Structure formats: structure tokens, C-alpha cells
PDB file of C-alpha atoms in Angstrom:
ATOM      1  CA  MET A   1       5.190  -4.736  17.392  1.00 93.00           C
ATOM      2  CA  GLU A   2       7.426  -5.330  14.414  1.00 95.00           C
ATOM      3  CA  VAL A   3       8.613  -8.858  13.590  1.00 97.00           C
ATOM      4  CA  LYS A   4      11.232  -9.698  10.978  1.00 98.00           C
ATOM      5  CA  ILE A   5       9.972 -12.380   8.567  1.00 98.00           C
ATOM      6  CA  ILE A   6      11.258 -14.128   5.463  1.00 98.00           C
ATOM      7  CA  ASN A   7       8.574 -15.369   3.095  1.00 98.00           C
ATOM      8  CA  LYS A   8       9.918 -18.160   0.848  1.00 98.00           C
ATOM      9  CA  SER A   9       6.402 -19.237  -0.071  1.00 98.00           C
ATOM     10  CA  HIS A  10       4.469 -17.800  -3.004  1.00 94.00           C
ATOM     11  CA  HIS A  11       1.608 -16.814  -0.718  1.00 98.00           C
ATOM     12  CA  GLN A  12       0.768 -13.636   1.135  1.00 96.00           C
ATOM     13  CA  LEU A  13       2.123 -13.064   4.632  1.00 98.00           C
ATOM     14  CA  PRO A  14      -0.144 -14.096   7.512  1.00 97.00           C
ATOM     15  CA  ALA A  15      -2.557 -11.253   8.296  1.00 96.00           C
ATOM     16  CA  TYR A  16      -5.316 -10.456  10.755  1.00 95.00           C
ATOM     17  CA  GLU A  17      -8.674 -10.930   9.026  1.00 93.00           C
ATOM     18  CA  THR A  18     -10.565  -8.526  11.285  1.00 95.00           C
ATOM     19  CA  ILE A  19      -9.537  -5.604  13.448  1.00 96.00           C
ATOM     20  CA  GLN A  20      -9.889  -7.625  16.691  1.00 97.00           C
ATOM     21  CA  SER A  21      -8.533 -10.984  15.465  1.00 96.00           C
ATOM     22  CA  ALA A  22      -6.011 -12.576  17.802  1.00 97.00           C
ATOM     23  CA  GLY A  23      -4.680 -15.033  15.218  1.00 97.00           C
ATOM     24  CA  MET A  24      -3.409 -14.995  11.663  1.00 98.00           C
ATOM     25  CA  ASP A  25      -3.969 -17.849   9.256  1.00 97.00           C
ATOM     26  CA  LEU A  26      -0.993 -19.936   8.186  1.00 98.00           C
ATOM     27  CA  ARG A  27      -1.033 -21.377   4.642  1.00 98.00           C
ATOM     28  CA  ALA A  28       0.439 -24.631   3.381  1.00 98.00           C
ATOM     29  CA  ASN A  29       3.429 -24.136   1.091  1.00 98.00           C
ATOM     30  CA  LEU A  30       3.459 -27.301  -1.028  1.00 98.00           C
ATOM     31  CA  GLU A  31       4.869 -28.398  -4.358  1.00 97.00           C
ATOM     32  CA  GLU A  32       2.223 -31.119  -4.493  1.00 97.00           C
ATOM     33  CA  SER A  33      -0.908 -31.834  -2.493  1.00 98.00           C
ATOM     34  CA  ILE A  34      -0.797 -34.075   0.599  1.00 98.00           C
ATOM     35  CA  THR A  35      -3.538 -36.606   1.253  1.00 98.00           C
ATOM     36  CA  LEU A  36      -3.900 -37.068   4.991  1.00 98.00           C
ATOM     37  CA  GLN A  37      -5.550 -40.407   5.769  1.00 98.00           C
ATOM     38  CA  PRO A  38      -7.719 -40.925   8.891  1.00 98.00           C
ATOM     39  CA  MET A  39      -5.580 -40.877  12.046  1.00 98.00           C
ATOM     40  CA  GLN A  40      -2.496 -39.945  10.001  1.00 98.00           C
ATOM     41  CA  ARG A  41      -0.335 -36.983  10.909  1.00 98.00           C
ATOM     42  CA  CYS A  42       2.109 -34.942   8.836  1.00 98.00           C
ATOM     43  CA  LEU A  43       4.359 -31.921   8.992  1.00 98.00           C
ATOM     44  CA  VAL A  44       3.184 -29.161   6.664  1.00 98.00           C
ATOM     45  CA  PRO A  45       5.651 -26.414   5.651  1.00 98.00           C
ATOM     46  CA  THR A  46       4.597 -22.781   5.409  1.00 98.00           C
ATOM     47  CA  GLY A  47       7.670 -21.242   3.765  1.00 98.00           C
ATOM     48  CA  LEU A  48       7.886 -18.700   6.609  1.00 98.00           C
ATOM     49  CA  PHE A  49      10.918 -17.914   8.770  1.00 98.00           C
ATOM     50  CA  MET A  50      10.793 -15.293  11.498  1.00 98.00           C
ATOM     51  CA  ALA A  51      12.698 -13.652  14.328  1.00 98.00           C
ATOM     52  CA  LEU A  52      10.427 -12.968  17.288  1.00 98.00           C
ATOM     53  CA  PRO A  53      11.563 -10.482  19.933  1.00 97.00           C
ATOM     54  CA  ALA A  54      12.774 -11.883  23.261  1.00 97.00           C
ATOM     55  CA  GLY A  55       9.872 -12.471  25.623  1.00 97.00           C
ATOM     56  CA  TYR A  56       7.448 -13.497  22.833  1.00 98.00           C
ATOM     57  CA  GLU A  57       6.362 -16.807  21.351  1.00 98.00           C
ATOM     58  CA  ALA A  58       4.218 -17.748  18.393  1.00 98.00           C
ATOM     59  CA  GLN A  59       1.443 -20.201  19.236  1.00 98.00           C
ATOM     60  CA  VAL A  60       0.220 -22.428  16.380  1.00 98.00           C
ATOM     61  CA  ARG A  61      -3.414 -23.385  16.891  1.00 98.00           C
ATOM     62  CA  PRO A  62      -6.101 -25.285  14.994  1.00 98.00           C
ATOM     63  CA  ARG A  63      -8.524 -23.466  12.698  1.00 96.00           C
ATOM     64  CA  SER A  64     -12.023 -23.995  14.098  1.00 95.00           C
ATOM     65  CA  GLY A  65     -13.588 -24.425  10.642  1.00 95.00           C
ATOM     66  CA  LEU A  66     -11.203 -27.264   9.690  1.00 97.00           C
ATOM     67  CA  ALA A  67     -11.723 -28.886  13.065  1.00 97.00           C
ATOM     68  CA  ILE A  68     -15.541 -28.918  13.036  1.00 97.00           C
ATOM     69  CA  LYS A  69     -16.095 -29.464   9.310  1.00 97.00           C
ATOM     70  CA  LYS A  70     -13.233 -31.838   8.456  1.00 97.00           C
ATOM     71  CA  GLY A  71     -11.829 -33.206  11.727  1.00 98.00           C
ATOM     72  CA  ILE A  72      -8.396 -31.686  11.019  1.00 98.00           C
ATOM     73  CA  THR A  73      -6.478 -30.265  13.968  1.00 98.00           C
ATOM     74  CA  VAL A  74      -3.001 -29.291  15.143  1.00 98.00           C
ATOM     75  CA  LEU A  75      -1.577 -32.281  16.956  1.00 97.00           C
ATOM     76  CA  ASN A  76       0.527 -30.445  19.526  1.00 95.00           C
ATOM     77  CA  ALA A  77      -1.913 -27.587  20.006  1.00 94.00           C
ATOM     78  CA  PRO A  78      -0.828 -25.058  20.771  1.00 95.00           C
ATOM     79  CA  GLY A  79       2.531 -25.568  19.129  1.00 96.00           C
ATOM     80  CA  THR A  80       5.154 -23.140  20.407  1.00 97.00           C
ATOM     81  CA  ILE A  81       7.635 -21.295  18.221  1.00 98.00           C
ATOM     82  CA  ASP A  82      10.344 -19.875  20.494  1.00 98.00           C
ATOM     83  CA  ALA A  83      11.886 -16.461  20.015  1.00 97.00           C
ATOM     84  CA  ASP A  84      15.309 -17.979  19.276  1.00 98.00           C
ATOM     85  CA  TYR A  85      14.058 -20.422  16.569  1.00 98.00           C
ATOM     86  CA  ARG A  86      15.073 -19.428  13.052  1.00 98.00           C
ATOM     87  CA  GLY A  87      13.950 -22.479  11.055  1.00 98.00           C
ATOM     88  CA  GLU A  88      10.884 -22.784   8.870  1.00 98.00           C
ATOM     89  CA  VAL A  89       7.509 -22.541  10.556  1.00 98.00           C
ATOM     90  CA  CYS A  90       5.821 -25.913  10.031  1.00 98.00           C
ATOM     91  CA  VAL A  91       2.499 -27.235  11.313  1.00 98.00           C
ATOM     92  CA  ILE A  92       1.835 -30.756  12.641  1.00 98.00           C
ATOM     93  CA  LEU A  93      -1.624 -31.696  11.382  1.00 98.00           C
ATOM     94  CA  ILE A  94      -3.645 -34.811  12.206  1.00 98.00           C
ATOM     95  CA  ASN A  95      -6.795 -36.111  10.556  1.00 98.00           C
ATOM     96  CA  LEU A  96      -9.237 -37.206  13.285  1.00 98.00           C
ATOM     97  CA  SER A  97     -12.031 -37.884  10.800  1.00 98.00           C
ATOM     98  CA  ASN A  98     -12.993 -41.102   9.059  1.00 98.00           C
ATOM     99  CA  GLU A  99     -12.263 -39.719   5.563  1.00 98.00           C
ATOM    100  CA  PRO A 100      -9.062 -38.747   3.748  1.00 98.00           C
ATOM    101  CA  PHE A 101      -8.353 -35.016   3.649  1.00 98.00           C
ATOM    102  CA  VAL A 102      -6.396 -33.356   0.872  1.00 98.00           C
ATOM    103  CA  ILE A 103      -4.133 -30.436   1.806  1.00 98.00           C
ATOM    104  CA  ASN A 104      -3.556 -28.184  -1.168  1.00 98.00           C
ATOM    105  CA  ASP A 105      -0.937 -25.530  -1.695  1.00 98.00           C
ATOM    106  CA  GLY A 106      -2.106 -22.217  -0.244  1.00 98.00           C
ATOM    107  CA  GLU A 107      -4.732 -23.816   1.993  1.00 97.00           C
ATOM    108  CA  ARG A 108      -5.237 -22.152   5.364  1.00 97.00           C
ATOM    109  CA  ILE A 109      -4.155 -24.908   7.739  1.00 98.00           C
ATOM    110  CA  ALA A 110      -3.739 -23.314  11.150  1.00 98.00           C
ATOM    111  CA  GLN A 111      -3.660 -19.997  12.928  1.00 97.00           C
ATOM    112  CA  MET A 112      -0.792 -18.287  14.665  1.00 98.00           C
ATOM    113  CA  VAL A 113      -1.049 -16.075  17.751  1.00 98.00           C
ATOM    114  CA  ILE A 114       1.891 -14.000  18.960  1.00 98.00           C
ATOM    115  CA  ALA A 115       1.965 -13.952  22.778  1.00 98.00           C
ATOM    116  CA  LYS A 116       4.126 -12.426  25.492  1.00 97.00           C
ATOM    117  CA  TYR A 117       5.513 -14.762  28.136  1.00 96.00           C
ATOM    118  CA  GLU A 118       7.691 -14.612  31.228  1.00 94.00           C
ATOM    119  CA  GLN A 119      10.283 -17.086  32.443  1.00 94.00           C
ATOM    120  CA  VAL A 120      10.217 -18.115  36.077  1.00 95.00           C
ATOM    121  CA  ASN A 121      12.812 -18.629  38.779  1.00 97.00           C
ATOM    122  CA  TRP A 122      11.866 -21.594  40.954  1.00 97.00           C
ATOM    123  CA  SER A 123      11.760 -21.163  44.717  1.00 97.00           C
ATOM    124  CA  GLU A 124      11.750 -24.592  46.351  1.00 97.00           C
ATOM    125  CA  VAL A 125       9.671 -24.774  49.531  1.00 96.00           C
ATOM    126  CA  ASP A 126       8.391 -27.520  51.831  1.00 96.00           C
ATOM    127  CA  VAL A 127       4.772 -26.284  52.058  1.00 94.00           C
ATOM    128  CA  LEU A 128       2.483 -24.330  49.723  1.00 93.00           C
ATOM    129  CA  ASP A 129      -0.067 -21.768  50.871  1.00 94.00           C
ATOM    130  CA  GLU A 130      -3.628 -23.017  51.427  1.00 91.00           C
ATOM    131  CA  THR A 131      -6.494 -22.196  49.038  1.00 88.00           C
ATOM    132  CA  GLU A 132     -10.209 -22.986  49.023  1.00 83.00           C
ATOM    133  CA  ARG A 133      -9.710 -25.397  46.108  1.00 82.00           C
ATOM    134  CA  GLY A 134      -6.652 -27.092  47.534  1.00 82.00           C
ATOM    135  CA  ALA A 135      -5.596 -30.169  45.541  1.00 82.00           C
ATOM    136  CA  GLY A 136      -8.993 -30.628  43.859  1.00 79.00           C
ATOM    137  CA  GLY A 137      -8.822 -30.890  40.080  1.00 78.00           C
ATOM    138  CA  PHE A 138     -10.169 -32.643  36.977  1.00 76.00           C
ATOM    139  CA  GLY A 139     -13.818 -31.686  37.475  1.00 72.00           C
ATOM    140  CA  HIS A 140     -13.513 -30.733  41.110  1.00 68.00           C
ATOM    141  CA  THR A 141     -15.180 -27.314  40.654  1.00 68.00           C
ATOM    142  CA  GLY A 142     -18.424 -28.787  39.306  1.00 65.00           C
ATOM    143  CA  LYS A 143     -20.262 -29.314  36.038  1.00 64.00           C
TER     144      LYS A 143
END
């Protein structure tokens, strides 16, 4: 699939690191570093603008290495970039650790997965079909 992209950063375009990677790393595009204090959140620009085809979204997800090693995650994970959005791709990061974290220009801050989706047409009914699970949820299926 081909996606039109404008790269106003001075970094390489997002790319798949391995042949079976689902996500591409997004890099911070900063004029100066950002120090993210514990429990603080911020919006980090990437310098990327894109036009996804209709029926696709970009999902912005945390990088597992940043999450486990530094406690840094994407606050609204996964963040959705709609096909009709033409603004800059930015990432909402939060520091869940007890130590400040410095975000430097070019740092890999999140990953982006392009995914197909469908829109639904609601059909209002009075009763839903029965299933074995029924209304059980939040741990209902066991440990």
C-alpha cells in the first residue's frame, strides 16, 4: 500500500525494522530536548504529515523498551490517526516512572501501525442473541 507523506523533520521516514514488523518507530522532532517529570505528560511532534487511504487508520502505540526500561508510554494508547486528518502526527507521552526522562531530538518515542477498519451501521433491537458467556466480563472467563 502506498501512503503519501510529508517529512518536515530532519530524520528518516518511519520504516519497518524487520521483514515481519507490524509497527514503524516514530521519532521526536524537537528544537530542544524535553524533560518529562514523573506523572507529567506532553505532546511530542514528529514532523510527519500523511494522507492515509479511506478505510485505514494509523495506530500510535508505546514502544515496549521505553515502557519497561523507563516507564514511558503513550497516554491514549493506541492513539488513532484518522484517514482524513492532515495535521502533524504528534505523540502524547506520559512518564509513569519516579525519575525525570529526557526526550531528545530523533529519539524513537512510539511505534505506528497502519490498520484497516470498517465503519458500522447500527441496527437497534430489543433483545440480543444468547451466548455461553452472556453478560460475564472483567475476569469472568477465569485466571
